PDB file of C-alpha atoms in Angstrom:
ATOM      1  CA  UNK A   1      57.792  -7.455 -95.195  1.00  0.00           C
ATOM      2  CA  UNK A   2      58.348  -5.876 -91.841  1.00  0.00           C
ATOM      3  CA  UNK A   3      56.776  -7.869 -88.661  1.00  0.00           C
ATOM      4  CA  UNK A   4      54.043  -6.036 -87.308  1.00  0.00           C
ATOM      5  CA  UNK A   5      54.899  -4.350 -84.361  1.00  0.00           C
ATOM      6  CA  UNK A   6      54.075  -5.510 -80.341  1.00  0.00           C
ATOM      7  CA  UNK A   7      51.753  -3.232 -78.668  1.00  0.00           C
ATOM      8  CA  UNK A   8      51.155  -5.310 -76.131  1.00  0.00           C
ATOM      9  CA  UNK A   9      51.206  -3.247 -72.637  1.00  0.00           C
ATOM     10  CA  UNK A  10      54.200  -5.205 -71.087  1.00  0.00           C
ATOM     11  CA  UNK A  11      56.137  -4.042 -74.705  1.00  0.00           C
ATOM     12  CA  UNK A  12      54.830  -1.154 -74.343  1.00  0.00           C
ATOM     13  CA  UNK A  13      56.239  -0.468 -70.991  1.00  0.00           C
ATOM     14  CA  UNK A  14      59.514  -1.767 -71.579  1.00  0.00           C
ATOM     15  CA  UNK A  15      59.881   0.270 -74.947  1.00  0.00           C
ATOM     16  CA  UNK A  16      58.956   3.926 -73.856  1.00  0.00           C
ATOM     17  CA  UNK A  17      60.768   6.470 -73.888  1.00  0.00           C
ATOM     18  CA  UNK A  18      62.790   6.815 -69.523  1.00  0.00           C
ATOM     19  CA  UNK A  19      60.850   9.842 -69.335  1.00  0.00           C
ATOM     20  CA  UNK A  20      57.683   8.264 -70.229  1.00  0.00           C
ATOM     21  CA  UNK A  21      58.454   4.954 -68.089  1.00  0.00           C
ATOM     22  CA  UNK A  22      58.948   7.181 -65.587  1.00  0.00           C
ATOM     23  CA  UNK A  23      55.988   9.059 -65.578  1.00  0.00           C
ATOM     24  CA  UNK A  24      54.310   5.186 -65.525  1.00  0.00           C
ATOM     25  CA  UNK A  25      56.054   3.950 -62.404  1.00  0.00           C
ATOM     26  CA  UNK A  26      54.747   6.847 -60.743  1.00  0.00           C
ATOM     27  CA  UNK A  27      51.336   6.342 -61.815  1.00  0.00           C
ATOM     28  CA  UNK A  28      51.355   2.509 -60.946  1.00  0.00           C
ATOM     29  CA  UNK A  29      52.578   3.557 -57.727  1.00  0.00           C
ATOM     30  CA  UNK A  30      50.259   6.068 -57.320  1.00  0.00           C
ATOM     31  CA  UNK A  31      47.133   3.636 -58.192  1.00  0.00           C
ATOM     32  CA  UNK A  32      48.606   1.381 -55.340  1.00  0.00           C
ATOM     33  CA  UNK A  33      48.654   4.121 -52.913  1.00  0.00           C
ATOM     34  CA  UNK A  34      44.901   5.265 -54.026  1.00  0.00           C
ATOM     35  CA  UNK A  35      43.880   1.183 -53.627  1.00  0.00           C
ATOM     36  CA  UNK A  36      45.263   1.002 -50.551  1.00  0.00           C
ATOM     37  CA  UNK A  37      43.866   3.985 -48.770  1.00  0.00           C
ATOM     38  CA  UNK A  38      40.876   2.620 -50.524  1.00  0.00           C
ATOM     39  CA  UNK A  39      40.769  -0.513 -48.636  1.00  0.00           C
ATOM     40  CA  UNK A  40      41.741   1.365 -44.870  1.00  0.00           C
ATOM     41  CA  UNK A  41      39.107   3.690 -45.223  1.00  0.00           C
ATOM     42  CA  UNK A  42      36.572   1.609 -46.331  1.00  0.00           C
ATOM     43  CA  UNK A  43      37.007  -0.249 -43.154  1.00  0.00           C
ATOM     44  CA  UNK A  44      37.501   2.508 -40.779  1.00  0.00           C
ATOM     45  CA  UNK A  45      33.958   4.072 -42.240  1.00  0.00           C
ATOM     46  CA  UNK A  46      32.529   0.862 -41.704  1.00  0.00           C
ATOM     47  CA  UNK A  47      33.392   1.030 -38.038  1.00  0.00           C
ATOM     48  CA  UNK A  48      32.381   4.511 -37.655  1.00  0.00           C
ATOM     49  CA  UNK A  49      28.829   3.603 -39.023  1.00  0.00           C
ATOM     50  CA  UNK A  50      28.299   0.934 -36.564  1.00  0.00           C
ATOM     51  CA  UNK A  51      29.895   3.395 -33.838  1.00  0.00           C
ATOM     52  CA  UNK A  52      27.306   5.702 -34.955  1.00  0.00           C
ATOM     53  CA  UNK A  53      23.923   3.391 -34.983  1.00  0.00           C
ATOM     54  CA  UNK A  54      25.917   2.532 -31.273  1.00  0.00           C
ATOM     55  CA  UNK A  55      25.452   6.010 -29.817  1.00  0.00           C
ATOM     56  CA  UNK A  56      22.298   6.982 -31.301  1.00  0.00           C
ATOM     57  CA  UNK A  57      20.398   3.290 -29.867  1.00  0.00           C
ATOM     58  CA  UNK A  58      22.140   4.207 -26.404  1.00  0.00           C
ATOM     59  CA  UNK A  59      20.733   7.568 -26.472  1.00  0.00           C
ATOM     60  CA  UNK A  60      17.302   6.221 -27.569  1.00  0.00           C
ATOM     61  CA  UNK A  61      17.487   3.044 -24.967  1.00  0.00           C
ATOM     62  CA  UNK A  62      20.073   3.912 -22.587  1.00  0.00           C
ATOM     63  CA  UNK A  63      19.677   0.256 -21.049  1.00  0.00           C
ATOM     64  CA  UNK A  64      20.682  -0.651 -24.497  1.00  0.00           C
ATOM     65  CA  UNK A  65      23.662  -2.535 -23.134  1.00  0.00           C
ATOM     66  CA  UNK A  66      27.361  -1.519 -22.529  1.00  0.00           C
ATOM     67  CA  UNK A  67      29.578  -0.026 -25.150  1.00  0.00           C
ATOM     68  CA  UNK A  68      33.133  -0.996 -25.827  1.00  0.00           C
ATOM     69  CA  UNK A  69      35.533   1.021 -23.642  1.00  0.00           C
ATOM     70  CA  UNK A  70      37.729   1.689 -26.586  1.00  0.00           C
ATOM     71  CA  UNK A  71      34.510   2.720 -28.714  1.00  0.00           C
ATOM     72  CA  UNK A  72      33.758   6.361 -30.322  1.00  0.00           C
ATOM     73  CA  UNK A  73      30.304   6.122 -28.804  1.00  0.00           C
ATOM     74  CA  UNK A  74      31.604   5.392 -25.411  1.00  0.00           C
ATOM     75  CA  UNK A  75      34.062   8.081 -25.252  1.00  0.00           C
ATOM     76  CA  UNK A  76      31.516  10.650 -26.772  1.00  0.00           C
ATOM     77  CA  UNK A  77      29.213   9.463 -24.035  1.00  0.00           C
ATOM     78  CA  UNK A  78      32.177   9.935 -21.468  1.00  0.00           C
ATOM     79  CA  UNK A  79      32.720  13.282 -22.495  1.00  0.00           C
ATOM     80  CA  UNK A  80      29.005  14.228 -22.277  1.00  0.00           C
ATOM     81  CA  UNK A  81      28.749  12.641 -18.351  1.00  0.00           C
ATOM     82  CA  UNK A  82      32.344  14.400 -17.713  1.00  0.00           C
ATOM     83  CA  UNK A  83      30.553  17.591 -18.060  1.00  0.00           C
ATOM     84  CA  UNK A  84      27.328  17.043 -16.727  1.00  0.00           C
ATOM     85  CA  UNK A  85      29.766  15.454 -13.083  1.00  0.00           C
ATOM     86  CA  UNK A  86      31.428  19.179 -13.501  1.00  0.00           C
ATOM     87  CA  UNK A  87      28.275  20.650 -12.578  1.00  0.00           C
ATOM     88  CA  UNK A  88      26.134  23.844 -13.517  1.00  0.00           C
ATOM     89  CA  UNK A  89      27.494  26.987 -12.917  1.00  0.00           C
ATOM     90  CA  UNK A  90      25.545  29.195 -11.040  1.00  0.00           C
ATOM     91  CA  UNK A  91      25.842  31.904 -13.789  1.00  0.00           C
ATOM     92  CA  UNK A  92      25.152  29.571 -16.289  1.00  0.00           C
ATOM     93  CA  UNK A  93      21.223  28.919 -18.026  1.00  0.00           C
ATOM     94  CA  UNK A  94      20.127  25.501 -18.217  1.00  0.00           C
ATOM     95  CA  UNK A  95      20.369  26.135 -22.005  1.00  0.00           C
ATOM     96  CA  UNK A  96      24.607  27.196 -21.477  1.00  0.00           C
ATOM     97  CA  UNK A  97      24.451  23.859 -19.637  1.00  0.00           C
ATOM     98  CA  UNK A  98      23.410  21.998 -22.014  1.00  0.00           C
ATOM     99  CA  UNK A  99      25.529  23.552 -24.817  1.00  0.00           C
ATOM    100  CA  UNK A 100      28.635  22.738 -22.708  1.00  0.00           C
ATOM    101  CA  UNK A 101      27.568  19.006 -22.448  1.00  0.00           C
ATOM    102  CA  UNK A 102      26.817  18.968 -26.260  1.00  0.00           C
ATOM    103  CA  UNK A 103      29.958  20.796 -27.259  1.00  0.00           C
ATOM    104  CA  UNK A 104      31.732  18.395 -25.137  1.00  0.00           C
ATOM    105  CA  UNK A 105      30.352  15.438 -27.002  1.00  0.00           C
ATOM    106  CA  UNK A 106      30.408  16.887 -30.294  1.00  0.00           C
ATOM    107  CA  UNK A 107      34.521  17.411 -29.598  1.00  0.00           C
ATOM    108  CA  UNK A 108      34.850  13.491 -28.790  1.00  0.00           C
ATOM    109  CA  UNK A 109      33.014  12.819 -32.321  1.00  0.00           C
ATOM    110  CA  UNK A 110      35.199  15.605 -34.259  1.00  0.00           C
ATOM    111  CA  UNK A 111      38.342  14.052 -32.692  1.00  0.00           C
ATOM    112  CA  UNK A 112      37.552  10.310 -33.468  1.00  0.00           C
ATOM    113  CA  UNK A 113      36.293  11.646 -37.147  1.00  0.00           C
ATOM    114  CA  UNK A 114      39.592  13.467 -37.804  1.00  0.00           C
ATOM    115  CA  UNK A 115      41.059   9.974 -37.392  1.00  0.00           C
ATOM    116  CA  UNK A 116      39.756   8.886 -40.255  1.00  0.00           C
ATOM    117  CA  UNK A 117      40.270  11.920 -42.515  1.00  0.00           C
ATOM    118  CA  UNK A 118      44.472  11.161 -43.184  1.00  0.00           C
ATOM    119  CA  UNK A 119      44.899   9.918 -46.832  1.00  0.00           C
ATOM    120  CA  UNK A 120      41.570  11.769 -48.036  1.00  0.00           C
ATOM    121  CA  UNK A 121      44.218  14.414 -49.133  1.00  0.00           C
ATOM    122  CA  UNK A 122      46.354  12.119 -50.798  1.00  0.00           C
ATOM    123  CA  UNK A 123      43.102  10.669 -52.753  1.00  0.00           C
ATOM    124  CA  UNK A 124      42.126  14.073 -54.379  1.00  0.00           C
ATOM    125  CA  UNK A 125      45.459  14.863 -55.486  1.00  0.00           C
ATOM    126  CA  UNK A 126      46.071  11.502 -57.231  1.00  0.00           C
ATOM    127  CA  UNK A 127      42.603  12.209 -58.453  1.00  0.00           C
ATOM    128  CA  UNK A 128      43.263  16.090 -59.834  1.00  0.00           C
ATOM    129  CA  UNK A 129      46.845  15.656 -60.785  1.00  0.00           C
ATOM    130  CA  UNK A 130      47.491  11.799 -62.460  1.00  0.00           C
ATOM    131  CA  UNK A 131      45.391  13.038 -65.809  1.00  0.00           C
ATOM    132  CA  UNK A 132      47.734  15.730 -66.150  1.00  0.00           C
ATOM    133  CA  UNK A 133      50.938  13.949 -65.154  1.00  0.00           C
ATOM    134  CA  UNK A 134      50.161  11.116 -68.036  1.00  0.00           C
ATOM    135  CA  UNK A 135      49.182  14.001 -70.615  1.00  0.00           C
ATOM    136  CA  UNK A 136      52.835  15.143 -69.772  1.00  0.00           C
ATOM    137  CA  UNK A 137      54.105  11.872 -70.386  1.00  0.00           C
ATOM    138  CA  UNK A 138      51.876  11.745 -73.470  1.00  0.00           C
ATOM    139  CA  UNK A 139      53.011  15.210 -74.838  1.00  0.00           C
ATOM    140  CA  UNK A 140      56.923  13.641 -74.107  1.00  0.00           C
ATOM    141  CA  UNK A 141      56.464  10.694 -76.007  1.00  0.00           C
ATOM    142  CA  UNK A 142      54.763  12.037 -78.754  1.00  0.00           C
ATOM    143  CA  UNK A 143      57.394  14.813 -79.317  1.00  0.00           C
ATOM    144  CA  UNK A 144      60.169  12.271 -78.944  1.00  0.00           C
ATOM    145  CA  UNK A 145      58.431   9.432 -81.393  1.00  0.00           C
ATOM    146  CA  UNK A 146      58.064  12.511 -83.974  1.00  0.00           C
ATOM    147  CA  UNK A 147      62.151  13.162 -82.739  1.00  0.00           C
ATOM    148  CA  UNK A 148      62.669   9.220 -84.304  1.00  0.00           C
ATOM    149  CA  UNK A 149      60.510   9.870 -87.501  1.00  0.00           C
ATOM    150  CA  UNK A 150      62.462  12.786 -88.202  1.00  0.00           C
ATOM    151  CA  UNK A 151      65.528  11.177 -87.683  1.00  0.00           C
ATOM    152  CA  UNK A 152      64.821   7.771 -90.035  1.00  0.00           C
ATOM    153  CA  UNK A 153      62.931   9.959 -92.480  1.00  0.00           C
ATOM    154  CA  UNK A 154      60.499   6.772 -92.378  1.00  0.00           C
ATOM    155  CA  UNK A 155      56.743   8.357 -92.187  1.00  0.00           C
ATOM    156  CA  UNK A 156      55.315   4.299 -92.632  1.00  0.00           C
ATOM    157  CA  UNK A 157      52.588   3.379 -89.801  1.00  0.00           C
ATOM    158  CA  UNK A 158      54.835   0.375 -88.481  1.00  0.00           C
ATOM    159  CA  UNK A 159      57.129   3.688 -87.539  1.00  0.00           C
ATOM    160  CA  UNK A 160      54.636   5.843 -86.549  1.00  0.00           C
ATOM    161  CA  UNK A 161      52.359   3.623 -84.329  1.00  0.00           C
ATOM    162  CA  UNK A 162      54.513   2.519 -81.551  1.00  0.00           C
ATOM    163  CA  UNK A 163      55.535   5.740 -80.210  1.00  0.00           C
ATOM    164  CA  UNK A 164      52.459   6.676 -80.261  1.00  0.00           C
ATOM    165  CA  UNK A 165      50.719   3.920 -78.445  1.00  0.00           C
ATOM    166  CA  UNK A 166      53.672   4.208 -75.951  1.00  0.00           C
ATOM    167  CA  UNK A 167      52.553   8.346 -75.445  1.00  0.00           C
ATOM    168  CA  UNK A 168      49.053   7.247 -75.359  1.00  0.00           C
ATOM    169  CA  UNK A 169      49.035   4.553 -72.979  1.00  0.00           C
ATOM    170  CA  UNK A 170      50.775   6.867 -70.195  1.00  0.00           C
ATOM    171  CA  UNK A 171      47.435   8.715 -70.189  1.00  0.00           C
ATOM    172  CA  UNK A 172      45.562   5.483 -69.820  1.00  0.00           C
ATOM    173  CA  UNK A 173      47.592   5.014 -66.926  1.00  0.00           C
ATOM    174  CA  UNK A 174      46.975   8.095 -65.667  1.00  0.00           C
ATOM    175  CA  UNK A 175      42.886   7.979 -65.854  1.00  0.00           C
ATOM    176  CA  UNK A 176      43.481   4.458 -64.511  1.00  0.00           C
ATOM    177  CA  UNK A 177      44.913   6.145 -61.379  1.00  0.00           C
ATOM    178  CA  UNK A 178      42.531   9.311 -61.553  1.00  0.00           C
ATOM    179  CA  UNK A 179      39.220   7.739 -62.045  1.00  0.00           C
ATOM    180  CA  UNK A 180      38.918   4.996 -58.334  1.00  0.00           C
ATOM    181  CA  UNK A 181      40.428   8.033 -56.340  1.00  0.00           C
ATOM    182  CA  UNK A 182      38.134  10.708 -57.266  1.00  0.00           C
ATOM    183  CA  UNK A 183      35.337   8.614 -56.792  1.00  0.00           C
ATOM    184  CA  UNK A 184      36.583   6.760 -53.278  1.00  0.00           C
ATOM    185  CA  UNK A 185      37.301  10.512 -52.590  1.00  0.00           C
ATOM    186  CA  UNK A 186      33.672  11.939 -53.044  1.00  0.00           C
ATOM    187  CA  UNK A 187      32.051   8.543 -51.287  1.00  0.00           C
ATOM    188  CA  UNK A 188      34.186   8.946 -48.599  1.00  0.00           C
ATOM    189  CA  UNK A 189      33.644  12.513 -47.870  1.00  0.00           C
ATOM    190  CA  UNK A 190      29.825  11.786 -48.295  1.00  0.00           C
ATOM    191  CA  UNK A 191      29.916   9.092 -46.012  1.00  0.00           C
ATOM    192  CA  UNK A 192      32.482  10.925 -43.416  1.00  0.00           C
ATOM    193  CA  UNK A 193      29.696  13.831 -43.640  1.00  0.00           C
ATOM    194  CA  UNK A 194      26.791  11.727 -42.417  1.00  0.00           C
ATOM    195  CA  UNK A 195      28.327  10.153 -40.256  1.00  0.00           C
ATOM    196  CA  UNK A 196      29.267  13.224 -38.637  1.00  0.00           C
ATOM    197  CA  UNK A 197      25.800  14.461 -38.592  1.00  0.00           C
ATOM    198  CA  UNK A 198      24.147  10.850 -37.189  1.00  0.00           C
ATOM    199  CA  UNK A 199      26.738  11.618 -34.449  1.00  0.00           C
ATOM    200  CA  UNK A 200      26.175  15.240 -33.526  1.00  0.00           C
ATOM    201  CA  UNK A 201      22.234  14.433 -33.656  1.00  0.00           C
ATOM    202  CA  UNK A 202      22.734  11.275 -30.986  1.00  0.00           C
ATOM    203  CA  UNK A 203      25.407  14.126 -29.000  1.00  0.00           C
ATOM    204  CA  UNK A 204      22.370  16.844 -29.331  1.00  0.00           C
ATOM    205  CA  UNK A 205      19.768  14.557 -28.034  1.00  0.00           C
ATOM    206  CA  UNK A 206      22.399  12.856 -24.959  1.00  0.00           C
ATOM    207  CA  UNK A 207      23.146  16.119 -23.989  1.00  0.00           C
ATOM    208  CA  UNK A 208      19.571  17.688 -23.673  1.00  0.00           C
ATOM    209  CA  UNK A 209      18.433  14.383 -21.119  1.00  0.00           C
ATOM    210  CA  UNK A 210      22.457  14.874 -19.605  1.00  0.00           C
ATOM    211  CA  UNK A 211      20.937  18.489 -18.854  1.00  0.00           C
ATOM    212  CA  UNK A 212      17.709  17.588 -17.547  1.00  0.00           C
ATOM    213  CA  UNK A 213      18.935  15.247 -15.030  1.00  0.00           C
ATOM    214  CA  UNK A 214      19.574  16.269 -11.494  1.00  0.00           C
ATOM    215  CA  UNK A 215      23.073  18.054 -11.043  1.00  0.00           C
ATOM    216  CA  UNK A 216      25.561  19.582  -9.015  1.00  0.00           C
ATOM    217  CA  UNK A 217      25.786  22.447  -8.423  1.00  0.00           C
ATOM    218  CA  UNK A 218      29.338  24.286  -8.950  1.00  0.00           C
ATOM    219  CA  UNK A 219      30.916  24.755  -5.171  1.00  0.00           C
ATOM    220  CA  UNK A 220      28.193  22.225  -3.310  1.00  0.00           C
ATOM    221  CA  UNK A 221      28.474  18.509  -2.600  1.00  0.00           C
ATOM    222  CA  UNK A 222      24.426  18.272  -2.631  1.00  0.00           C
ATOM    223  CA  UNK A 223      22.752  17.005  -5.832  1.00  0.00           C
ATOM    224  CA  UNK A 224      19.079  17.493  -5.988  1.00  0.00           C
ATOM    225  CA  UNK A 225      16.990  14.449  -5.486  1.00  0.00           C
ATOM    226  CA  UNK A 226      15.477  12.970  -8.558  1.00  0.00           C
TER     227      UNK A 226
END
């Protein structure tokens, strides 16, 4: 009687097909990547969260306290003051004033966001493509297993179910790899969203008290008493 055959993962691994062990490495190394982009972003999106709650409390309570130097809601702040210092144009409305100072802010906050937006790529391509590059190792396997059982002329399920399993489990792999980076994709793209808009509400409201605040005018050393 023939010894049942090991379909263990390991033995399944180490019997596939090159193509089809392969097509695994790249997976595993693929669900590494996805894990550790994973791991980076959840910590930069944790940062930018408390940098958000930061800049809108300042706005709110500007005697809030000091920021960190190094801080997105310092340097939006920064970039909001370096405008207001410039001074209003004499051809400019207080309301082009104040969208200077805002767009000025809102840059900082799109600058410091696209920091955090490197490896989102990578996650929604692992998450699109790895299904698709395990049903190609599948469809491999399965046509060279078939290859074998043509070649024995043995058609017995002890033949039969190895080959298989090794086809099969390529696409395991490959929803293994899919599944964490679509869904870290979509979070992170959520969360990267409101952040975004927590910041360019804090920028909106900084830059319409930047704008009522006494100024200089372009040209004239003078600012207006309070």
């Amino acid at each position: 009687m023939n010894p049942s055959p090991d379909l263990s993962p390991l033995a399944l691994v180490l019997q596939a097909d090159p193509v089809v062990q392969g097509v695994m490495a790249l997976l595993l190394l693929a669900s590494l990547a996805c894990w550790a982009i994973i791991l980076e972003k959840a910590v930069a999106l944790r940062r930018l969260g408390r940098e958000a709650r930061l800049l809108a409390a300042q706005v709110a309570r500007p005697d809030a306290g000091p920021l960190a130097e190094d801080g997105v809601a310092a340097a939006t702040l920064r970039a909001g003051h370096a405008e207001w210092r410039e001074g209003r144009d004499p051809a400019e409305t207080a309301g082009e004033f104040r969208a200077r100072i805002e767009h000025g802010m809102r840059a900082a906050v799109t600058h410091a966001l696209r920091q955090a937006e490197p490896g989102l790529p990578l996650l929604a391509t692992i998450g699109s493509v790895s299904p698709f590059v395990g049903l190609f190792g599948t469809v491999w396997g399965i046509m060279h297993s078939f290859s074998g059982i043509a070649a024995r002329g043995d058609t017995s399920l002890a033949t039969v179910a190895p080959g298989i399993a090794e086809a099969l489990f390529a696409t395991a792999i490959g929803l293994v790899a899919a599944i964490p980076a679509t869904i870290a994709y979509n979070r992170c793209t959520v969360r990267l969203h409101r952040i975004r808009q927590e910041m360019q509400a804090a920028a909106s409201a900084a830059a319409a008290r930047l704008a009522r605040r006494p100024i200089f005018v372009a040209g004239s050393r003078a600012a207006a008493a309070e």
